[in-house]
Structure formats: C-alpha cells, structure tokens
C-alpha cells in the first residue's frame, strides 16, 4: 500500500502537520508495510499555473495539441495520485479556505480529459476512488455551536476531490488552535483522531 502524504503549512511544527502525521501513524498501525510518498508544499512549493498551462487548458484543440512541456508538471502530480492507495492531506484553514500553495496543486490535478470529463450534468471523475484523509487546523471555530466563522474549505475540497473521482473522504479537524496551549492542542488532536474510520484502510490493505 502506498500513502501519498501532503502538507501545506509553512510552519514546521504546525497543528495541521502534527495532525496529518498522526493520521499517517494511525494508518501504519493497520498497514505497517505501507510506503509513504511525500509532498511538502512549504519545503517545495509548486508554481502557480503558467501561461503555457493555461493555454493548454483553454480549449479542446489546445488540450489535444498543448505547448511543448505545458502539461509535464500536471502529469507528474496526477501520476502521484494514481500511484497512491491512500492520500493524507494536512492543511491549515487560511482566510476561510485552502492556502494558495494547496490551490496550486489542485489546479494542476484537475484537468479536463485526464482526471475528469465535462458533461451536461457537470464534472465526472476519471480516477479510481481511494480513501482521502484531510486533517485541518483552524485558528478559529468553523463547526458546532461555537462556530464564529464560515467554512469554505471542507465543502470546496469535497466537491473538488469528488469531481476527479476521489469520493471516499474523511475530514478531521483541530479548531481554535490560536487559543490552545500545548496540552489542550494534544487533547484536541486526540479527539479528532478518535473519529477516524480505519475500515477503508483495512479494505485497501487486503487488496
């Protein structure tokens, strides 16, 4: 089993990194022989869409005959997703949604004719479904009775990932991190991890 582990926070000891690492640790308890591929968008940020890439995606004709090299990065990132049996993402909530370094990855892996088909009913995913675990850290509170800000991250990611075929998703969050000390943050992380459903991993590990 191959786990693609993605982190987005620029802070080495961020709550989202600690949460994603804890998720991976949980998965390894079920599948200890699993290999791990890493994408750290702080250590190696992806470029935002280039002119050639935007041109390639601008029409069916340019997609069929794109500028030379325009799709190389996109293809490499898509192949990483295809090679993964499980994806783990650690991301902060930045200004109510995903950070720009994560959006740069999304813009490369959503590609018409490669990861989704456009139909009159909307996008239809072309990739095989696999479990995706998304660990979110937020300085504020975006769910429950104490919510004091809207959440544009989880519904956006749910639709984006689902549109390319990744529909088995679990969102785990640590909220109000701006107001938690170390011990409180650990308790919040443990509480988030307690909700994880490892049934899907056991199924993948048995394939």
CSV table of N, CA, C and O in Angstrom, one decimal, residues 98-141:
chain,number,residue,atom,x,y,z
A,98,UNK,N,-8.6,27.0,1.6
A,98,UNK,CA,-7.3,26.4,1.4
A,98,UNK,C,-6.2,27.4,1.2
A,98,UNK,O,-6.5,28.4,0.6
A,99,UNK,N,-5.0,27.1,1.6
A,99,UNK,CA,-3.9,28.0,1.3
A,99,UNK,C,-3.6,28.0,-0.2
A,99,UNK,O,-3.8,27.0,-0.9
A,100,UNK,N,-2.9,29.0,-0.7
A,100,UNK,CA,-2.7,29.1,-2.1
A,100,UNK,C,-1.7,28.1,-2.6
A,100,UNK,O,-1.8,27.6,-3.7
A,101,UNK,N,-0.8,27.6,-1.7
A,101,UNK,CA,0.1,26.5,-2.2
A,101,UNK,C,-0.6,25.2,-2.5
A,101,UNK,O,-0.3,24.4,-3.3
A,102,UNK,N,-1.7,25.0,-1.7
A,102,UNK,CA,-2.6,23.8,-1.9
A,102,UNK,C,-3.4,24.0,-3.2
A,102,UNK,O,-3.6,23.1,-4.0
A,103,UNK,N,-3.9,25.2,-3.4
A,103,UNK,CA,-4.7,25.5,-4.6
A,103,UNK,C,-3.9,25.3,-5.8
A,103,UNK,O,-4.4,24.9,-6.9
A,104,UNK,N,-2.6,25.6,-5.8
A,104,UNK,CA,-1.7,25.4,-7.0
A,104,UNK,C,-1.7,23.9,-7.3
A,104,UNK,O,-1.7,23.6,-8.5
A,105,UNK,N,-1.7,23.0,-6.3
A,105,UNK,CA,-1.7,21.6,-6.6
A,105,UNK,C,-3.1,21.2,-7.2
A,105,UNK,O,-3.1,20.5,-8.2
A,106,UNK,N,-4.1,21.7,-6.6
A,106,UNK,CA,-5.5,21.4,-7.1
A,106,UNK,C,-5.6,21.8,-8.6
A,106,UNK,O,-6.2,21.1,-9.4
A,107,UNK,N,-5.1,23.0,-8.9
A,107,UNK,CA,-5.2,23.5,-10.3
A,107,UNK,C,-4.4,22.6,-11.3
A,107,UNK,O,-4.8,22.6,-12.5
A,108,UNK,N,-3.4,21.9,-10.8
A,108,UNK,CA,-2.7,21.0,-11.7
A,108,UNK,C,-3.3,19.6,-11.8
A,108,UNK,O,-3.1,19.0,-12.9
A,109,UNK,N,-4.0,19.2,-10.8
A,109,UNK,CA,-4.6,17.8,-10.9
A,109,UNK,C,-6.0,17.8,-11.5
A,109,UNK,O,-6.5,16.7,-11.9
A,110,UNK,N,-6.7,18.9,-11.5
A,110,UNK,CA,-8.0,18.9,-12.1
A,110,UNK,C,-7.8,19.3,-13.6
A,110,UNK,O,-7.5,20.5,-13.9
A,111,UNK,N,-7.9,18.3,-14.5
A,111,UNK,CA,-7.6,18.5,-15.9
A,111,UNK,C,-8.6,17.8,-16.7
A,111,UNK,O,-8.7,16.6,-16.7
A,112,UNK,N,-9.3,18.6,-17.5
A,112,UNK,CA,-10.3,18.0,-18.4
A,112,UNK,C,-9.7,17.0,-19.3
A,112,UNK,O,-8.6,17.2,-19.9
A,113,UNK,N,-10.4,15.9,-19.5
A,113,UNK,CA,-10.0,14.8,-20.3
A,113,UNK,C,-8.9,13.9,-19.7
A,113,UNK,O,-8.6,12.9,-20.3
A,114,UNK,N,-8.4,14.3,-18.6
A,114,UNK,CA,-7.4,13.4,-17.9
A,114,UNK,C,-7.9,13.0,-16.5
A,114,UNK,O,-7.8,11.8,-16.2
A,115,UNK,N,-8.4,13.9,-15.7
A,115,UNK,CA,-8.9,13.4,-14.4
A,115,UNK,C,-10.4,13.6,-14.3
A,115,UNK,O,-11.0,13.1,-13.3
A,116,UNK,N,-11.0,14.4,-15.2
A,116,UNK,CA,-12.5,14.5,-15.2
A,116,UNK,C,-13.0,14.7,-16.6
A,116,UNK,O,-12.2,15.2,-17.5
A,117,UNK,N,-14.2,14.3,-16.8
A,117,UNK,CA,-14.9,14.6,-18.1
A,117,UNK,C,-16.0,15.7,-17.8
A,117,UNK,O,-16.7,15.6,-16.8
A,118,UNK,N,-16.1,16.6,-18.8
A,118,UNK,CA,-17.1,17.6,-18.7
A,118,UNK,C,-18.4,17.0,-19.4
A,118,UNK,O,-18.3,16.6,-20.5
A,119,UNK,N,-19.5,17.1,-18.6
A,119,UNK,CA,-20.8,16.6,-19.2
A,119,UNK,C,-21.8,17.6,-18.9
A,119,UNK,O,-21.6,18.6,-18.1
A,120,UNK,N,-23.0,17.5,-19.5
A,120,UNK,CA,-24.1,18.5,-19.3
A,120,UNK,C,-24.5,18.5,-17.8
A,120,UNK,O,-25.0,19.5,-17.3
A,121,UNK,N,-24.2,17.4,-17.1
A,121,UNK,CA,-24.6,17.4,-15.7
A,121,UNK,C,-23.4,17.8,-14.8
A,121,UNK,O,-23.6,17.9,-13.6
A,122,UNK,N,-22.3,18.2,-15.4
A,122,UNK,CA,-21.2,18.6,-14.6
A,122,UNK,C,-19.9,17.7,-14.7
A,122,UNK,O,-19.9,16.9,-15.6
A,123,UNK,N,-19.0,17.9,-13.9
A,123,UNK,CA,-17.7,17.1,-14.0
A,123,UNK,C,-18.0,15.6,-13.5
A,123,UNK,O,-18.6,15.4,-12.5
A,124,UNK,N,-17.4,14.7,-14.2
A,124,UNK,CA,-17.4,13.3,-13.9
A,124,UNK,C,-16.0,12.8,-13.7
A,124,UNK,O,-15.2,12.9,-14.6
A,125,UNK,N,-15.7,12.3,-12.5
A,125,UNK,CA,-14.3,11.9,-12.3
A,125,UNK,C,-13.8,10.7,-13.1
A,125,UNK,O,-14.6,9.8,-13.4
A,126,UNK,N,-12.5,10.7,-13.4
A,126,UNK,CA,-11.9,9.7,-14.2
A,126,UNK,C,-10.9,8.8,-13.5
A,126,UNK,O,-10.4,7.8,-14.0
A,127,UNK,N,-10.6,9.2,-12.2
A,127,UNK,CA,-9.7,8.5,-11.4
A,127,UNK,C,-10.4,7.5,-10.5
A,127,UNK,O,-11.5,7.7,-10.2
A,128,UNK,N,-9.7,6.4,-10.2
A,128,UNK,CA,-10.2,5.4,-9.3
A,128,UNK,C,-10.3,6.0,-7.9
A,128,UNK,O,-9.4,6.7,-7.5
A,129,UNK,N,-11.4,5.7,-7.3
A,129,UNK,CA,-11.6,6.2,-5.9
A,129,UNK,C,-10.6,5.5,-5.0
A,129,UNK,O,-10.2,4.4,-5.2
A,130,UNK,N,-10.2,6.3,-4.0
A,130,UNK,CA,-9.3,5.8,-2.9
A,130,UNK,C,-9.6,6.7,-1.7
A,130,UNK,O,-10.0,7.8,-1.8
A,131,UNK,N,-9.3,6.1,-0.5
A,131,UNK,CA,-9.5,7.0,0.7
A,131,UNK,C,-8.6,8.2,0.8
A,131,UNK,O,-7.4,8.2,0.5
A,132,UNK,N,-9.3,9.3,1.1
A,132,UNK,CA,-8.5,10.6,1.3
A,132,UNK,C,-8.9,11.1,2.7
A,132,UNK,O,-10.0,11.3,3.1
A,133,UNK,N,-7.8,11.3,3.5
A,133,UNK,CA,-8.0,11.8,4.9
A,133,UNK,C,-7.4,13.2,4.9
A,133,UNK,O,-6.3,13.5,4.5
A,134,UNK,N,-8.3,14.2,5.3
A,134,UNK,CA,-7.9,15.6,5.3
A,134,UNK,C,-7.9,16.1,6.7
A,134,UNK,O,-8.9,16.2,7.4
A,135,UNK,N,-6.7,16.4,7.2
A,135,UNK,CA,-6.5,17.0,8.5
A,135,UNK,C,-6.5,18.5,8.5
A,135,UNK,O,-5.6,19.1,7.8
A,136,UNK,N,-7.4,19.2,9.1
A,136,UNK,CA,-7.5,20.7,9.0
A,136,UNK,C,-7.2,21.3,10.4
A,136,UNK,O,-7.7,20.8,11.4
A,137,UNK,N,-6.4,22.3,10.4
A,137,UNK,CA,-6.2,23.1,11.6
A,137,UNK,C,-6.7,24.5,11.4
A,137,UNK,O,-6.4,25.1,10.3
A,138,UNK,N,-7.4,25.0,12.3
A,138,UNK,CA,-8.0,26.3,12.2
A,138,UNK,C,-7.8,27.1,13.4
A,138,UNK,O,-8.1,26.6,14.5
A,139,UNK,N,-7.4,28.4,13.3
A,139,UNK,CA,-7.2,29.3,14.5
A,139,UNK,C,-8.6,29.6,15.1
A,139,UNK,O,-8.6,29.9,16.3
A,140,UNK,N,-9.6,29.6,14.3
A,140,UNK,CA,-11.0,29.9,14.8
A,140,UNK,C,-11.8,28.6,14.8
A,140,UNK,O,-11.3,27.5,14.7
A,141,UNK,N,-13.1,28.8,15.0
A,141,UNK,CA,-14.0,27.7,15.1
A,141,UNK,C,-15.0,27.8,14.0
A,141,UNK,O,-15.7,28.8,13.8
